[in-house]
Amino acid sequence: MVTIFRFGHYCADSLSETCRRSGIKLTPVTKFVRSTVPWSIRFEINRTLLDSLILGDLYLKSRPAFRGQRIVAETNLIIEGFPRSANTYAKYAAEYSLGPGVRLAGHAHSAALVAEGAKLGLPAIVLVREPDATVASLHQFMDGVPLRNCYRAYARFHSTVLKVAESVQISSFESILSDFGGQVGRLNERFGTSFSIYQKTPSGEAQIRAMVEADGRRRHGGNLPEKSTARPSDSRTPASQLIEKSTEEFTIERDQAQRAYEALQAHFER
């Protein structure tokens, strides 16, 4: 059993049973925090720390849950993005096509990790998806964390990434899903690397999908709720229906997220 202290991340209150099945033993302090601090506040604290240029690296190193995702001496490639931006697909497409000689960092959804990689000069792909679809998916995945909080977290992550955008490769959500190999080719040209180029085939996509779903089942204690799967699902409410009916409640946060996204769009094909 792994004993960890969690502000939130992917263990919302309704996922306590999932945590138990996954072998995550909650400490007394964690249980107290989870029973007294609202989930939306824990989400906000977690996201703020993950994106902090001052505390983010320390936070990642202090959390056992991030042991396999943070930068280490052997890291030679970073693939990172905000949640619900094809992170899991990109991770397993890389593992499938690049082979065991590549040591990946990422999938922590941390802008601080991106900034640390940029400082070290490591090859990095940052995945960027337009805000409305991202936030709608995250809101449903994260057990109803308020849309305002999700937009605020989106703006914070992408605004921090924007500070180092000239030192990393910014790739759109669509380009990763349609042509992951082409994005690795861009990376090779930019950083002078020679990573293998993924050739998209039906059999390759089927294997990657199986890896993605196996990852989801592992994270959710053997079950894979449709709302939590890292692939498109008809069970989720479309962004247009979820957001447009209440957009006046978070206009400022939505505008901030959109501006951050538009600023990064200029880097999509550089």
Coordinates of N, CA, C and O in Angstrom, one line a residue, residues 99-178:
G99 N 10.3 3.5 -28.3 CA 11.1 2.4 -27.7 C 11.6 2.7 -26.3 O 11.5 3.8 -25.7
P100 N 12.2 1.7 -25.6 CA 12.6 1.8 -24.2 C 13.7 2.7 -23.9 O 14.0 3.0 -22.8
G101 N 14.5 3.1 -25.0 CA 15.6 3.9 -24.8 C 15.3 5.4 -24.5 O 16.2 6.2 -24.1
V102 N 14.0 5.7 -24.6 CA 13.6 7.1 -24.3 C 13.0 7.2 -22.9 O 12.1 6.5 -22.6
R103 N 13.5 8.1 -22.1 CA 13.0 8.4 -20.8 C 12.1 9.6 -20.8 O 12.6 10.7 -20.9
L104 N 10.8 9.4 -20.7 CA 9.9 10.4 -20.7 C 9.6 11.1 -19.4 O 9.7 10.4 -18.3
A105 N 9.4 12.4 -19.4 CA 8.8 13.1 -18.2 C 7.5 13.8 -18.7 O 7.4 14.1 -19.9
G106 N 6.6 13.9 -17.8 CA 5.4 14.6 -18.1 C 4.2 13.8 -17.6 O 4.3 12.9 -16.8
H107 N 3.0 14.2 -18.1 CA 1.7 13.6 -17.6 C 1.4 14.0 -16.2 O 0.6 13.4 -15.5
A108 N 2.1 15.0 -15.7 CA 1.8 15.5 -14.4 C 0.9 16.8 -14.5 O 0.4 17.3 -13.5
H109 N 0.7 17.2 -15.7 CA -0.1 18.4 -16.0 C 0.4 19.6 -15.2 O -0.3 20.4 -14.6
S110 N 1.7 19.8 -15.4 CA 2.4 20.9 -14.6 C 3.2 21.8 -15.5 O 4.1 21.4 -16.2
A111 N 2.8 23.1 -15.4 CA 3.5 24.1 -16.2 C 4.9 24.3 -15.6 O 5.8 24.7 -16.3
A112 N 5.0 24.1 -14.3 CA 6.3 24.2 -13.6 C 7.3 23.2 -14.2 O 8.5 23.4 -14.4
L113 N 6.8 22.0 -14.5 CA 7.7 20.9 -15.1 C 8.1 21.4 -16.5 O 9.3 21.2 -16.9
V114 N 7.2 22.0 -17.3 CA 7.6 22.5 -18.6 C 8.7 23.6 -18.5 O 9.7 23.6 -19.2
A115 N 8.5 24.5 -17.5 CA 9.5 25.5 -17.3 C 10.8 25.0 -16.9 O 11.9 25.5 -17.4
E116 N 10.8 24.0 -16.1 CA 12.1 23.4 -15.6 C 12.8 22.7 -16.8 O 14.0 22.8 -17.0
G117 N 12.0 22.0 -17.7 CA 12.6 21.4 -18.8 C 13.2 22.4 -19.8 O 14.3 22.2 -20.4
A118 N 12.5 23.5 -19.9 CA 13.0 24.6 -20.8 C 14.3 25.1 -20.3 O 15.3 25.4 -21.0
K119 N 14.4 25.3 -19.0 CA 15.6 25.8 -18.3 C 16.8 24.9 -18.6 O 17.9 25.3 -18.8
L120 N 16.5 23.6 -18.6 CA 17.5 22.5 -18.8 C 17.8 22.3 -20.3 O 18.8 21.5 -20.6
G121 N 17.0 22.9 -21.2 CA 17.2 22.7 -22.6 C 16.8 21.4 -23.1 O 17.2 20.9 -24.2
L122 N 15.9 20.7 -22.4 CA 15.4 19.4 -22.9 C 14.3 19.5 -24.0 O 13.5 20.4 -24.0
P123 N 14.4 18.6 -24.9 CA 13.3 18.5 -25.9 C 11.9 18.4 -25.3 O 11.8 17.5 -24.4
A124 N 11.0 19.2 -25.7 CA 9.7 19.2 -25.0 C 8.6 19.5 -26.0 O 8.7 20.4 -26.8
I125 N 7.5 18.7 -25.9 CA 6.3 18.9 -26.6 C 5.2 19.3 -25.6 O 5.0 18.6 -24.7
V126 N 4.6 20.5 -25.8 CA 3.5 20.9 -24.9 C 2.2 20.8 -25.7 O 2.1 21.4 -26.8
L127 N 1.2 20.1 -25.2 CA 0.0 19.9 -25.9 C -1.0 21.0 -25.5 O -1.2 21.3 -24.3
V128 N -1.7 21.5 -26.5 CA -2.6 22.6 -26.2 C -3.9 22.4 -27.0 O -4.0 22.2 -28.2
R129 N -5.0 22.4 -26.2 CA -6.4 22.3 -26.7 C -7.2 23.5 -26.4 O -7.0 24.2 -25.4
E130 N -8.1 23.8 -27.3 CA -8.9 25.0 -27.1 C -9.7 24.9 -25.8 O -10.1 23.9 -25.3
P131 N -9.9 26.1 -25.1 CA -10.4 26.1 -23.7 C -11.8 25.5 -23.5 O -12.0 24.8 -22.5
D132 N -12.7 25.8 -24.3 CA -14.1 25.4 -24.0 C -14.2 23.8 -23.9 O -14.8 23.3 -23.0
A133 N -13.7 23.2 -24.9 CA -13.7 21.7 -25.0 C -12.9 21.1 -23.8 O -13.3 20.1 -23.2
T134 N -11.8 21.7 -23.5 CA -10.9 21.2 -22.5 C -11.6 21.4 -21.1 O -11.7 20.4 -20.3
V135 N -12.2 22.5 -20.9 CA -12.8 22.8 -19.6 C -14.1 21.9 -19.4 O -14.3 21.4 -18.3
A136 N -14.9 21.8 -20.5 CA -16.1 20.9 -20.4 C -15.7 19.5 -20.0 O -16.3 18.8 -19.2
S137 N -14.7 19.0 -20.6 CA -14.2 17.6 -20.3 C -13.7 17.5 -18.9 O -13.9 16.6 -18.2
L138 N -12.9 18.5 -18.5 CA -12.3 18.5 -17.2 C -13.3 18.6 -16.1 O -13.3 17.9 -15.1
H139 N -14.3 19.4 -16.3 CA -15.4 19.6 -15.3 C -16.1 18.3 -15.1 O -16.4 18.0 -13.9
Q140 N -16.3 17.5 -16.1 CA -17.0 16.2 -15.9 C -16.1 15.2 -15.4 O -16.5 14.3 -14.5
F141 N -14.8 15.2 -15.8 CA -13.8 14.2 -15.3 C -13.5 14.4 -13.8 O -13.4 13.5 -13.1
M142 N -13.5 15.7 -13.4 CA -13.1 16.0 -12.0 C -14.3 16.1 -11.1 O -14.3 16.9 -10.1
D143 N -15.3 15.3 -11.3 CA -16.5 15.3 -10.4 C -17.1 16.6 -10.1 O -17.5 17.0 -9.0
G144 N -17.2 17.4 -11.2 CA -18.0 18.7 -11.1 C -17.3 19.8 -10.4 O -18.0 20.7 -9.9
V145 N -16.0 19.9 -10.4 CA -15.3 21.1 -10.0 C -15.8 22.2 -10.8 O -16.0 22.1 -12.1
P146 N -16.2 23.4 -10.2 CA -16.9 24.4 -10.9 C -16.1 24.9 -12.2 O -14.9 24.9 -12.3
L147 N -16.9 25.2 -13.2 CA -16.3 25.6 -14.5 C -15.4 26.8 -14.3 O -14.4 27.0 -15.0
R148 N -15.8 27.8 -13.4 CA -14.9 28.9 -13.1 C -13.5 28.5 -12.7 O -12.5 29.0 -13.2
N149 N -13.4 27.5 -11.8 CA -12.1 27.0 -11.4 C -11.4 26.4 -12.5 O -10.1 26.5 -12.6
C150 N -12.1 25.7 -13.3 CA -11.4 25.0 -14.5 C -10.8 26.0 -15.4 O -9.7 25.8 -15.9
Y151 N -11.6 27.1 -15.7 CA -11.1 28.1 -16.7 C -9.9 28.8 -16.0 O -8.9 29.1 -16.7
R152 N -10.0 29.1 -14.7 CA -8.9 29.8 -14.1 C -7.6 28.9 -14.1 O -6.5 29.4 -14.4
A153 N -7.8 27.6 -13.9 CA -6.6 26.7 -13.9 C -6.1 26.6 -15.4 O -4.8 26.6 -15.6
Y154 N -7.0 26.6 -16.3 CA -6.5 26.6 -17.7 C -5.7 27.8 -18.1 O -4.6 27.7 -18.7
A155 N -6.2 29.0 -17.7 CA -5.5 30.2 -18.0 C -4.1 30.3 -17.3 O -3.1 30.7 -17.9
R156 N -4.1 29.8 -16.0 CA -2.8 29.8 -15.3 C -1.8 28.9 -15.9 O -0.6 29.3 -16.1
F157 N -2.1 27.7 -16.3 CA -1.2 26.8 -16.9 C -0.7 27.3 -18.2 O 0.6 27.4 -18.4
H158 N -1.5 27.8 -19.1 CA -1.1 28.2 -20.4 C -0.4 29.5 -20.4 O 0.5 29.7 -21.2
S159 N -0.7 30.4 -19.5 CA 0.0 31.7 -19.3 C 1.4 31.4 -18.8 O 2.4 32.1 -19.3
T160 N 1.6 30.4 -18.0 CA 2.9 30.1 -17.5 C 3.7 29.4 -18.6 O 4.9 29.8 -18.8
V161 N 3.1 28.5 -19.4 CA 3.8 27.9 -20.5 C 4.2 29.0 -21.5 O 5.3 28.9 -22.1
L162 N 3.4 30.0 -21.7 CA 3.7 31.1 -22.7 C 5.0 31.7 -22.4 O 5.7 32.2 -23.3
K163 N 5.4 31.8 -21.1 CA 6.7 32.4 -20.7 C 7.9 31.7 -21.3 O 9.0 32.3 -21.4
V164 N 7.7 30.4 -21.6 CA 8.9 29.6 -22.1 C 8.5 29.0 -23.5 O 9.2 28.1 -24.0
A165 N 7.5 29.6 -24.2 CA 7.1 29.0 -25.4 C 8.1 29.0 -26.5 O 8.1 28.1 -27.4
E166 N 9.1 29.9 -26.5 CA 10.1 29.9 -27.5 C 11.2 28.8 -27.2 O 11.9 28.5 -28.1
S167 N 11.1 28.2 -26.1 CA 12.1 27.1 -25.8 C 11.5 25.7 -25.8 O 12.2 24.8 -25.5
V168 N 10.2 25.6 -26.2 CA 9.6 24.3 -26.2 C 8.8 24.2 -27.5 O 8.7 25.2 -28.2
Q169 N 8.3 23.0 -27.9 CA 7.5 22.9 -29.0 C 6.0 22.9 -28.6 O 5.6 22.1 -27.7
I170 N 5.2 23.8 -29.1 CA 3.8 23.9 -28.8 C 3.0 23.1 -29.9 O 3.1 23.5 -31.1
S171 N 2.3 22.1 -29.6 CA 1.6 21.3 -30.5 C 0.1 21.3 -30.2 O -0.3 21.1 -29.0
S172 N -0.7 21.5 -31.2 CA -2.2 21.5 -31.0 C -2.7 20.1 -30.7 O -2.2 19.1 -31.1
F173 N -3.8 20.1 -30.0 CA -4.5 18.8 -29.6 C -4.8 18.1 -30.9 O -4.6 16.8 -31.0
E174 N -5.3 18.8 -31.9 CA -5.7 18.1 -33.2 C -4.5 17.5 -33.9 O -4.6 16.4 -34.4
S175 N -3.4 18.2 -33.9 CA -2.2 17.7 -34.6 C -1.6 16.5 -33.9 O -1.1 15.6 -34.6
I176 N -1.7 16.4 -32.6 CA -1.2 15.2 -31.9 C -2.1 14.0 -32.2 O -1.5 12.9 -32.5
L177 N -3.4 14.2 -32.3 CA -4.2 13.0 -32.6 C -4.2 12.6 -34.0 O -4.3 11.4 -34.3
S178 N -4.0 13.6 -34.9 CA -4.1 13.2 -36.4 C -2.7 12.8 -36.9 O -2.6 12.0 -37.8

